[in-house]
mmCIF file with all atom_site columns, C-alpha atoms in Angstrom:
data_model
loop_
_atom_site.group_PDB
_atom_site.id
_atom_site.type_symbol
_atom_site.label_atom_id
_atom_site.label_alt_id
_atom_site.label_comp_id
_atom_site.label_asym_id
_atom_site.label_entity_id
_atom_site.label_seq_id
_atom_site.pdbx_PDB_ins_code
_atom_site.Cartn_x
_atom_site.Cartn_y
_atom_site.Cartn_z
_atom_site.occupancy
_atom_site.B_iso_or_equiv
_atom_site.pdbx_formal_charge
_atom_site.auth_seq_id
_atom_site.auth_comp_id
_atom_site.auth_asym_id
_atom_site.auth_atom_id
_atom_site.pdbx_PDB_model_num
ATOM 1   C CA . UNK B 1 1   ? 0.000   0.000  0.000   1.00 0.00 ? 4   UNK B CA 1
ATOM 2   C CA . UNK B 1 2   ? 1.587   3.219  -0.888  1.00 0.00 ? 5   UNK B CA 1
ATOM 3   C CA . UNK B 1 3   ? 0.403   6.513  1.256   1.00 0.00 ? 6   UNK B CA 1
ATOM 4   C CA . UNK B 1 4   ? 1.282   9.886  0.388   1.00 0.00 ? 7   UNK B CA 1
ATOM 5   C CA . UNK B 1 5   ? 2.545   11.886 4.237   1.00 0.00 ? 8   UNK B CA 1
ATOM 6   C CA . UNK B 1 6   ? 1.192   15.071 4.305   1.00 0.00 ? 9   UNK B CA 1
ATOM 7   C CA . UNK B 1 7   ? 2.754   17.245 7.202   1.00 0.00 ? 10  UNK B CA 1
ATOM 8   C CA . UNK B 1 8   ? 0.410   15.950 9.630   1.00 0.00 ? 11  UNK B CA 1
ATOM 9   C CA . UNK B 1 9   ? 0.753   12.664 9.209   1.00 0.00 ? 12  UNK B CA 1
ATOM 10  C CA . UNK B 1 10  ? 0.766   10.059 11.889  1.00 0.00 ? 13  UNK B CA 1
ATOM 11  C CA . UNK B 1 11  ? 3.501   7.915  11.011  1.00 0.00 ? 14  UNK B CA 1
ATOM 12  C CA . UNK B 1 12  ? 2.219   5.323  13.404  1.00 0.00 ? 15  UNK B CA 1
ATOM 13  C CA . UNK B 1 13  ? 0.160   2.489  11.846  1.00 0.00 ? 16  UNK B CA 1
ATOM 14  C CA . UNK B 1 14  ? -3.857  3.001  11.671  1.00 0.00 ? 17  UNK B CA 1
ATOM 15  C CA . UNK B 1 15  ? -4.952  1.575  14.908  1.00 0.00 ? 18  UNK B CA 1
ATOM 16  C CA . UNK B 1 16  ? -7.880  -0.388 14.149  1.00 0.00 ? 19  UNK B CA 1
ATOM 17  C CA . UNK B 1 17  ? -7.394  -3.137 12.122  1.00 0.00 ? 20  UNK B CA 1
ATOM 18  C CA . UNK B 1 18  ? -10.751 -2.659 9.785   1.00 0.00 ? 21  UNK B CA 1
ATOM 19  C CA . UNK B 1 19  ? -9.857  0.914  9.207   1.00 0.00 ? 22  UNK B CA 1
ATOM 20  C CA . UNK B 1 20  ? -6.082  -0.328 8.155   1.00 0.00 ? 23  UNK B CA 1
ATOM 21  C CA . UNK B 1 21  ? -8.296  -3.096 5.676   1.00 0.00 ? 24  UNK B CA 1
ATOM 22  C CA . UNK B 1 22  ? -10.227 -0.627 4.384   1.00 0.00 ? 25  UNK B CA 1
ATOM 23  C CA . UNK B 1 23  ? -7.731  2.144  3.163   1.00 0.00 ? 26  UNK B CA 1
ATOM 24  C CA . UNK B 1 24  ? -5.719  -0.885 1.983   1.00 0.00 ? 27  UNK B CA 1
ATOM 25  C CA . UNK B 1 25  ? -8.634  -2.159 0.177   1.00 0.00 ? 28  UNK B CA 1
ATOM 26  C CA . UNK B 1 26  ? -9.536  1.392  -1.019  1.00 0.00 ? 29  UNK B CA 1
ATOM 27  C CA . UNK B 1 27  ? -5.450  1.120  -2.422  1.00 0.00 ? 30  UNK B CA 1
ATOM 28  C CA . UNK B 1 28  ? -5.901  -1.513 -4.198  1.00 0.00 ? 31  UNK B CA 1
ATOM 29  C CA . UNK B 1 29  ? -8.555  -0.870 -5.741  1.00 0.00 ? 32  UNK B CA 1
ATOM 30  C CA . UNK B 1 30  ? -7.306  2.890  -7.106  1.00 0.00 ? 33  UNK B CA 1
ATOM 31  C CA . UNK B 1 31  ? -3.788  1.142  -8.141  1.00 0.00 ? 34  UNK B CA 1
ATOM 32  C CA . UNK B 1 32  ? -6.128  -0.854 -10.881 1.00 0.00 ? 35  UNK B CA 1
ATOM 33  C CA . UNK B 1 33  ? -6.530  2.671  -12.704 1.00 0.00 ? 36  UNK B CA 1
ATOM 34  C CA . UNK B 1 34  ? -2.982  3.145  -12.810 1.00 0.00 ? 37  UNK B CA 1
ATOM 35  C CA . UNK B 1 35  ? -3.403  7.213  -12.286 1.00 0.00 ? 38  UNK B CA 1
ATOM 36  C CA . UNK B 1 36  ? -0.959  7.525  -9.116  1.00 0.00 ? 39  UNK B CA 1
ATOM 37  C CA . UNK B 1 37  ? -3.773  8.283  -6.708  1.00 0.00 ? 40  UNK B CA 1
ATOM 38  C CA . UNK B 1 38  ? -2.212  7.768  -3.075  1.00 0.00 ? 41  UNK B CA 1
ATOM 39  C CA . UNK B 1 39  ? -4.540  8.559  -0.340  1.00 0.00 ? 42  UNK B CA 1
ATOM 40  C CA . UNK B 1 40  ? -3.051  10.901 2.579   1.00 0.00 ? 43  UNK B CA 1
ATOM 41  C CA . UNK B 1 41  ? -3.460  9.794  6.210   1.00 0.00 ? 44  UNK B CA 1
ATOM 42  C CA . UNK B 1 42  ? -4.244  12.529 9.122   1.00 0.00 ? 45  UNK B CA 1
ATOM 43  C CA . UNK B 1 43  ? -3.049  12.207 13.121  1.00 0.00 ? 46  UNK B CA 1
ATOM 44  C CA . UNK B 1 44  ? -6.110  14.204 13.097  1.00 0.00 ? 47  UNK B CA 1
ATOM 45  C CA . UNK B 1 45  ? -10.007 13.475 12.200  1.00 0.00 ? 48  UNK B CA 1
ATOM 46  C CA . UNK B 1 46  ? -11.015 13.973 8.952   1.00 0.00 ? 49  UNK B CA 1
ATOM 47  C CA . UNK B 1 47  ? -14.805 12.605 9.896   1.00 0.00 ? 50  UNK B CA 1
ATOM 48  C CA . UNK B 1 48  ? -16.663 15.857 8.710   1.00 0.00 ? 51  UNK B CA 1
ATOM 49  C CA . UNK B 1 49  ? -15.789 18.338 5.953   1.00 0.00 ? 52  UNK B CA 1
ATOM 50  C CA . UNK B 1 50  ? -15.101 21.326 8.394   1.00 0.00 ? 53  UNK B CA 1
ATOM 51  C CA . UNK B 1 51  ? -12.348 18.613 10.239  1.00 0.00 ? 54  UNK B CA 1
ATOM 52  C CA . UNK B 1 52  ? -11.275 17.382 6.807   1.00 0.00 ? 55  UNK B CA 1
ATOM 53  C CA . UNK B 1 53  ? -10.861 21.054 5.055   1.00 0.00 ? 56  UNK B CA 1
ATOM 54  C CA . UNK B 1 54  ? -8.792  22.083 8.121   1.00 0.00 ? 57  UNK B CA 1
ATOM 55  C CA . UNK B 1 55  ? -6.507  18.763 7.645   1.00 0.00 ? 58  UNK B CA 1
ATOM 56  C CA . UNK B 1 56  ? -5.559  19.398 4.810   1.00 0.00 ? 59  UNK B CA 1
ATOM 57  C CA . UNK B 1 57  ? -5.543  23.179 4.371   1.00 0.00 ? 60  UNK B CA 1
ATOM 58  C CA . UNK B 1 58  ? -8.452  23.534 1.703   1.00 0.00 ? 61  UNK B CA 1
ATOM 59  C CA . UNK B 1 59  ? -11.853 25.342 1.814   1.00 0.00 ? 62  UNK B CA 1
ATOM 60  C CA . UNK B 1 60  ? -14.898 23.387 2.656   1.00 0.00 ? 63  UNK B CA 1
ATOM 61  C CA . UNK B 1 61  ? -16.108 23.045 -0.878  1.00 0.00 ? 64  UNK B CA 1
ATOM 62  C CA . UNK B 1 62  ? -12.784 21.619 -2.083  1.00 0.00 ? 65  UNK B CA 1
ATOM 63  C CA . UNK B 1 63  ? -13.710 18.404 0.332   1.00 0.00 ? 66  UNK B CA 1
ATOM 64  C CA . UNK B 1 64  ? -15.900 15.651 -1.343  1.00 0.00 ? 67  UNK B CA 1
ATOM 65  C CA . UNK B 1 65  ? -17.903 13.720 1.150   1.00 0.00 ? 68  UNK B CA 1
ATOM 66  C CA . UNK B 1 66  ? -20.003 10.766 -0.106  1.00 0.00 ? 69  UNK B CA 1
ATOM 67  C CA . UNK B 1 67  ? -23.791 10.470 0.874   1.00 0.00 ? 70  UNK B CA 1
ATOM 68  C CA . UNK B 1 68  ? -25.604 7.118  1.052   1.00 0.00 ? 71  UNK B CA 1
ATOM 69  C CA . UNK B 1 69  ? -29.349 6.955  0.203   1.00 0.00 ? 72  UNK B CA 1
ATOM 70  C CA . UNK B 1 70  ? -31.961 4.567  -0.455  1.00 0.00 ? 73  UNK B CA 1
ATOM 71  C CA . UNK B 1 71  ? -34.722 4.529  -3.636  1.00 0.00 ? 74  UNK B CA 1
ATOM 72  C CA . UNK B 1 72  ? -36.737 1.998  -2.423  1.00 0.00 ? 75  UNK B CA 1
ATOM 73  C CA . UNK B 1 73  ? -34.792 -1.266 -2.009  1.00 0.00 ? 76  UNK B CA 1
ATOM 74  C CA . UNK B 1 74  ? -31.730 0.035  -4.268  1.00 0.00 ? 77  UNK B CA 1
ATOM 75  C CA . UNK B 1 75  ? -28.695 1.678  -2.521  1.00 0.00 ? 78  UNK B CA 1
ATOM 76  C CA . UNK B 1 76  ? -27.035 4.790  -4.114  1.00 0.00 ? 79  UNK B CA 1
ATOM 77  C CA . UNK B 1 77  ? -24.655 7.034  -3.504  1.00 0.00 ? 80  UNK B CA 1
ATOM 78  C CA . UNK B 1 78  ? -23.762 11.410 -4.089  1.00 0.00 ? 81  UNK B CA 1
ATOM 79  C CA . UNK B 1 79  ? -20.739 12.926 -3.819  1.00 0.00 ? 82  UNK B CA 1
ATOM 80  C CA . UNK B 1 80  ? -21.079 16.399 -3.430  1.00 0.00 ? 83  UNK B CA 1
ATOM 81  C CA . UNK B 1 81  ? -19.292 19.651 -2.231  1.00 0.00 ? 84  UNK B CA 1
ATOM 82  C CA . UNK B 1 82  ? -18.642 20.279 1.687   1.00 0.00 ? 85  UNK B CA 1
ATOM 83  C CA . UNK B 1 83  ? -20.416 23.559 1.204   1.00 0.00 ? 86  UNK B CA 1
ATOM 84  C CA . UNK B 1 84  ? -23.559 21.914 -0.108  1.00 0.00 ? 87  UNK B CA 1
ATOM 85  C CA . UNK B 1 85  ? -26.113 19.539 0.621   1.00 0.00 ? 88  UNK B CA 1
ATOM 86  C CA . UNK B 1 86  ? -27.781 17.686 -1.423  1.00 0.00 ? 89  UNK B CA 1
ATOM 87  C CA . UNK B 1 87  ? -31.208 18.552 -2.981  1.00 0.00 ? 90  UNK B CA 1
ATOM 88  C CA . UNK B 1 88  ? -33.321 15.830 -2.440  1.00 0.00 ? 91  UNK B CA 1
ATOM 89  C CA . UNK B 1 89  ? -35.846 16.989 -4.989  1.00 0.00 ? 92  UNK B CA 1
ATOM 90  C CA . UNK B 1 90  ? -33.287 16.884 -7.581  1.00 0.00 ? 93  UNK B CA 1
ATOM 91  C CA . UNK B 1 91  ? -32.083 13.991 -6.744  1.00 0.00 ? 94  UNK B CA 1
ATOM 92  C CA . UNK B 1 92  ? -35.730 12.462 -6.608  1.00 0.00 ? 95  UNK B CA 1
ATOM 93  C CA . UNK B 1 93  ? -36.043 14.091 -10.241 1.00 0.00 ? 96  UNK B CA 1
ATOM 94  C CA . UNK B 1 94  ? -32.949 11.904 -11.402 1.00 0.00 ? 97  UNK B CA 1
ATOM 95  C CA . UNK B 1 95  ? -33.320 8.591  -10.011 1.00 0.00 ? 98  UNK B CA 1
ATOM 96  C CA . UNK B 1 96  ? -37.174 8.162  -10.476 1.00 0.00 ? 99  UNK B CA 1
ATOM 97  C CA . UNK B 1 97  ? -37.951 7.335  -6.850  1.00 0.00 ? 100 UNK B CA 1
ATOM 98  C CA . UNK B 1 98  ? -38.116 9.550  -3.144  1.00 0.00 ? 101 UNK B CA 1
ATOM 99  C CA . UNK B 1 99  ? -34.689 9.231  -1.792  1.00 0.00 ? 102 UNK B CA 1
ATOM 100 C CA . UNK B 1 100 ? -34.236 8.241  2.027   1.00 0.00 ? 103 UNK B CA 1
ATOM 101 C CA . UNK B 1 101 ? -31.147 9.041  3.922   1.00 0.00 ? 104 UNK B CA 1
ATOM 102 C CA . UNK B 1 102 ? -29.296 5.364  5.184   1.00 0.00 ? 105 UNK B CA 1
ATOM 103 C CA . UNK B 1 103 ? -28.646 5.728  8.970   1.00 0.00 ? 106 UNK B CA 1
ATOM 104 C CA . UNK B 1 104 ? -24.684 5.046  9.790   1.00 0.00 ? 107 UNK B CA 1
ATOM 105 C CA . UNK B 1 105 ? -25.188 1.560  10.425  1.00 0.00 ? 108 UNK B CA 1
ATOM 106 C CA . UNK B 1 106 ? -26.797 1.025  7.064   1.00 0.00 ? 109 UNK B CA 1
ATOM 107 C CA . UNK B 1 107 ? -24.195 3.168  4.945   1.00 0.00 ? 110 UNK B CA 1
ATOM 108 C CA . UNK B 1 108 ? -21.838 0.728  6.817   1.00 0.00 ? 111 UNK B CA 1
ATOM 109 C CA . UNK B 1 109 ? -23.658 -2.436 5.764   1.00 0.00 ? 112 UNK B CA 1
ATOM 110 C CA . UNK B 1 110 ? -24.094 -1.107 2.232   1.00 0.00 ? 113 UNK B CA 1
ATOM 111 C CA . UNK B 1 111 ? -20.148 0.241  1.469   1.00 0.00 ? 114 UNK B CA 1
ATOM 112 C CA . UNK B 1 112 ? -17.970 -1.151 4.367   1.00 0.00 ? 115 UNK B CA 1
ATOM 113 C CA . UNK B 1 113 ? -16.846 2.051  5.324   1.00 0.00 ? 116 UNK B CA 1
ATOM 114 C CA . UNK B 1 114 ? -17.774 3.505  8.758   1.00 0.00 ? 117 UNK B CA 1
ATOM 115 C CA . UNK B 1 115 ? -19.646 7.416  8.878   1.00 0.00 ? 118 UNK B CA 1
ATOM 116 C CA . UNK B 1 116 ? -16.745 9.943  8.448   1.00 0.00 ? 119 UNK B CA 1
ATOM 117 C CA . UNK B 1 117 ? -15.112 7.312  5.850   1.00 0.00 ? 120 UNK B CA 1
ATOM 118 C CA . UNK B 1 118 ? -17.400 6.736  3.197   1.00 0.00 ? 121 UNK B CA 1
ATOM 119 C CA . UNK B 1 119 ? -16.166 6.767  -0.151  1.00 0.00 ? 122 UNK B CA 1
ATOM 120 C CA . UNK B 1 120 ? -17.771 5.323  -3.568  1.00 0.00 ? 123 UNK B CA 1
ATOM 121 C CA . UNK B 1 121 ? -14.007 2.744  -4.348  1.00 0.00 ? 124 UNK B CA 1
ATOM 122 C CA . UNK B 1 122 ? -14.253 -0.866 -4.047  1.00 0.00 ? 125 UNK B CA 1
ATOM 123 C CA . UNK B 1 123 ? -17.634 -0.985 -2.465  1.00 0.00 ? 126 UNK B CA 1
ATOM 124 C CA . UNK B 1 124 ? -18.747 -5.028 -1.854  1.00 0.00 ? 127 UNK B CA 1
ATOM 125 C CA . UNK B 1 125 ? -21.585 -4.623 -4.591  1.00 0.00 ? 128 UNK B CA 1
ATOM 126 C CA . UNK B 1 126 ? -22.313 -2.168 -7.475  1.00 0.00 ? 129 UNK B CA 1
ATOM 127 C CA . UNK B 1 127 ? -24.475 0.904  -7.159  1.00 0.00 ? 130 UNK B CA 1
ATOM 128 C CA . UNK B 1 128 ? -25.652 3.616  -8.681  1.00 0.00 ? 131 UNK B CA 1
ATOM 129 C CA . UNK B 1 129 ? -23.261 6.558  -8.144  1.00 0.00 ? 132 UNK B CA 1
ATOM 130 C CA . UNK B 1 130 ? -23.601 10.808 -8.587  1.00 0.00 ? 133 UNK B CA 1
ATOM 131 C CA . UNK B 1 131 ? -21.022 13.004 -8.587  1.00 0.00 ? 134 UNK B CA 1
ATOM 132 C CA . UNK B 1 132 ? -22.394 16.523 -7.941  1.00 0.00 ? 135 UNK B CA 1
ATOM 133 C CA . UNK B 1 133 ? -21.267 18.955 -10.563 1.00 0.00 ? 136 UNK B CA 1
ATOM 134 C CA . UNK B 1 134 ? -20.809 21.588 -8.186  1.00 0.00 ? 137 UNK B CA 1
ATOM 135 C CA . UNK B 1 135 ? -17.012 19.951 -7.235  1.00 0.00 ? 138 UNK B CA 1
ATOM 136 C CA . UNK B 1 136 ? -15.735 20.782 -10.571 1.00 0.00 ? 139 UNK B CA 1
ATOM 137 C CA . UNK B 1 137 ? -15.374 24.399 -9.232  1.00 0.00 ? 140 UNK B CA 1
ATOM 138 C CA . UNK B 1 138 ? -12.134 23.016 -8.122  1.00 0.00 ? 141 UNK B CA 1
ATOM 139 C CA . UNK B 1 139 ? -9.510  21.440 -9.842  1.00 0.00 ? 142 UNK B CA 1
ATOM 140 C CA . UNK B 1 140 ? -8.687  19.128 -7.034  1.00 0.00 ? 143 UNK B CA 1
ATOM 141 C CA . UNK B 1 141 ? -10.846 18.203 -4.583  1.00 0.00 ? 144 UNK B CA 1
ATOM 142 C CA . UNK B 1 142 ? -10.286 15.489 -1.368  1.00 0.00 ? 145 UNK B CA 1
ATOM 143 C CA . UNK B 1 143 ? -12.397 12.538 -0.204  1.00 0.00 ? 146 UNK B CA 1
ATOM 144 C CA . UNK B 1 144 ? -12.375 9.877  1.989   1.00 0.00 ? 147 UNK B CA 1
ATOM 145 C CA . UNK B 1 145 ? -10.514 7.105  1.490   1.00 0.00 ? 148 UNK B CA 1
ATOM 146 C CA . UNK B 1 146 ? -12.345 4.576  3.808   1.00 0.00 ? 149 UNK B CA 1
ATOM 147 C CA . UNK B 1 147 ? -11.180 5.760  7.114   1.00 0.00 ? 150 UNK B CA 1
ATOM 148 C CA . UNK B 1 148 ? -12.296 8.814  9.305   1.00 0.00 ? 151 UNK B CA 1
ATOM 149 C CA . UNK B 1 149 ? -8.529  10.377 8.937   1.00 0.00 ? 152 UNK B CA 1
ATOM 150 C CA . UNK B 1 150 ? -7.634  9.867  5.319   1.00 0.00 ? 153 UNK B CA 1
ATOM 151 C CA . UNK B 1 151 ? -8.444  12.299 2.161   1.00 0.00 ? 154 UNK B CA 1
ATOM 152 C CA . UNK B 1 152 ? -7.529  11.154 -1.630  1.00 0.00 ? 155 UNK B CA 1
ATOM 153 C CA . UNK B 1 153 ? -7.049  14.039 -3.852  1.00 0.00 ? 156 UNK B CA 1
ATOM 154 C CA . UNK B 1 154 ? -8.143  13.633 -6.768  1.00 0.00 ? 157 UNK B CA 1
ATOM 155 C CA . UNK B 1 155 ? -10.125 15.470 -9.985  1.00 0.00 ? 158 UNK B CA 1
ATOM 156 C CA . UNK B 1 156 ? -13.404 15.210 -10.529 1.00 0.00 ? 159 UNK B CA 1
ATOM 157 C CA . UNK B 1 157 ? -12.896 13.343 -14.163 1.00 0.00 ? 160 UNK B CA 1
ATOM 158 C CA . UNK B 1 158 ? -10.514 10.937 -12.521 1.00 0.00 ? 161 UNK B CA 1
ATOM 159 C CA . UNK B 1 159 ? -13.803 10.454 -9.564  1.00 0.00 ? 162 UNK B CA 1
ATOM 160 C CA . UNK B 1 160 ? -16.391 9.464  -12.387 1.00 0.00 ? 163 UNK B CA 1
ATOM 161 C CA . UNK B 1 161 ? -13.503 6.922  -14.243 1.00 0.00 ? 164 UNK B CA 1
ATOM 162 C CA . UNK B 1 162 ? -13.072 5.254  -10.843 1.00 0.00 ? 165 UNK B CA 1
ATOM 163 C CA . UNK B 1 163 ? -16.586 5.146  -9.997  1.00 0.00 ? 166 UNK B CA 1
ATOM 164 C CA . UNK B 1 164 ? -18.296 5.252  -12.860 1.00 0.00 ? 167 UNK B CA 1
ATOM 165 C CA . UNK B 1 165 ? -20.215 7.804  -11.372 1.00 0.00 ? 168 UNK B CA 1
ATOM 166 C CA . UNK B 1 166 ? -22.616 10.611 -13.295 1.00 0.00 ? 169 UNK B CA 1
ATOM 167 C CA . UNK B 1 167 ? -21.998 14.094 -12.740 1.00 0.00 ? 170 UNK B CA 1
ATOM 168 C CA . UNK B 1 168 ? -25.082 15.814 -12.420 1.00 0.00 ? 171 UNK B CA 1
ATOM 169 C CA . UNK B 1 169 ? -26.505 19.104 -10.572 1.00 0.00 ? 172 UNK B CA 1
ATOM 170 C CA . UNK B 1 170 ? -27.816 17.814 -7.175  1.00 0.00 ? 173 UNK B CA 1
ATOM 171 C CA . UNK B 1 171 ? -26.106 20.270 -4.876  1.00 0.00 ? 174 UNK B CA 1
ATOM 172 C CA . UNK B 1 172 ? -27.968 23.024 -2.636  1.00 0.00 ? 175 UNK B CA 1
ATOM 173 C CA . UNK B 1 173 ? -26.323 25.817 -0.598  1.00 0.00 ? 176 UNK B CA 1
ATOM 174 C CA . UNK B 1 174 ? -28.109 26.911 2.112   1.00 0.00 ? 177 UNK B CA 1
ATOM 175 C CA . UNK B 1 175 ? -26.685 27.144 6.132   1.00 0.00 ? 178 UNK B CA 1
ATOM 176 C CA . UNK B 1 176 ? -25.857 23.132 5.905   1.00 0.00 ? 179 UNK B CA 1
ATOM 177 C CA . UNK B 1 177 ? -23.828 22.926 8.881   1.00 0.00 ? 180 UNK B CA 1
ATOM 178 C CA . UNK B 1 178 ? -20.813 21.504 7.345   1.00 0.00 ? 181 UNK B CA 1
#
């Protein structure tokens, strides 16, 4: 597993042996694209997108967090800005279906990744997957990388190759509390 160190990296291994299994899963997954994609680890939480922003020295938009939902009995995930939230109606608009926020238990059950580490790589089954549009204000941007102290940067074309996500306009800025 290869790891870029960031300044405030804890060079000390991940202490929890399914967060260590998921970044390395998360790895080996991104290696298959061949891009160079190397996720950075944090001493630090990186479990909301005010905690990760500050991690890695970014504004809150630049941060991608990853939103499970449920249409019906099929799982699906957004990854949008962390200045936005998603707009359900848009989203409802897309997929066909109301869309139900999964509790943290659920998101876990669906992608393997615990709250504050969700990401859309090498989930256990296929879903559906939207990429809000609204990230391609930046040229980078940073997302989890299956642990609550990791970011991957990465572009937003690279996020729908390794996905196979759809970009589409789901986000909505009002006071969301990132």
């Amino acid at each position: 597993m290869s790891v870029v160190a960031p300044k405030s990296l804890s060079q000390e291994p991940l202490s929890s042996e399914s967060q260590s299994d998921a970044l390395e899963r998360v790895c080996r997954y991104l290696d298959t694209f061949q891009l160079g994609l190397k996720p950075m680890l944090f001493d630090v939480s990186t479990s909301s997108a005010q905690l990760a922003a500050e991690a890695v020295g970014v504004e809150v938009g630049a941060i991608a967090k990853t939103i499970c939902f449920r249409i019906k009995d099929d799982p699906l995930l957004v990854v949008t800005s962390g200045d936005a939230r998603v707009d359900v109606k848009k989203l409802k608009s897309l997929v066909g279906g109301k869309p139900k926020f999964v509790d943290p238990d659920e998101a876990f059950a669906l992608t393997g990744y615990r709250a504050g580490g969700v990401c859309p790589f090498a989930l256990p089954k296929p879903m559906r997957i939207f990429i809000d549009e609204s990230l391609r204000r930046f040229p980078v941007v940073y997302i989890a990388a299956g642990t609550a102290n990791s970011a991957l940067p990465i572009t937003v074309d690279q996020l729908v190759v390794t996905t196979g996500g759809e970009v589409a306009d789901l986000a909505e800025y009002r006071d969301c509390g990132c």
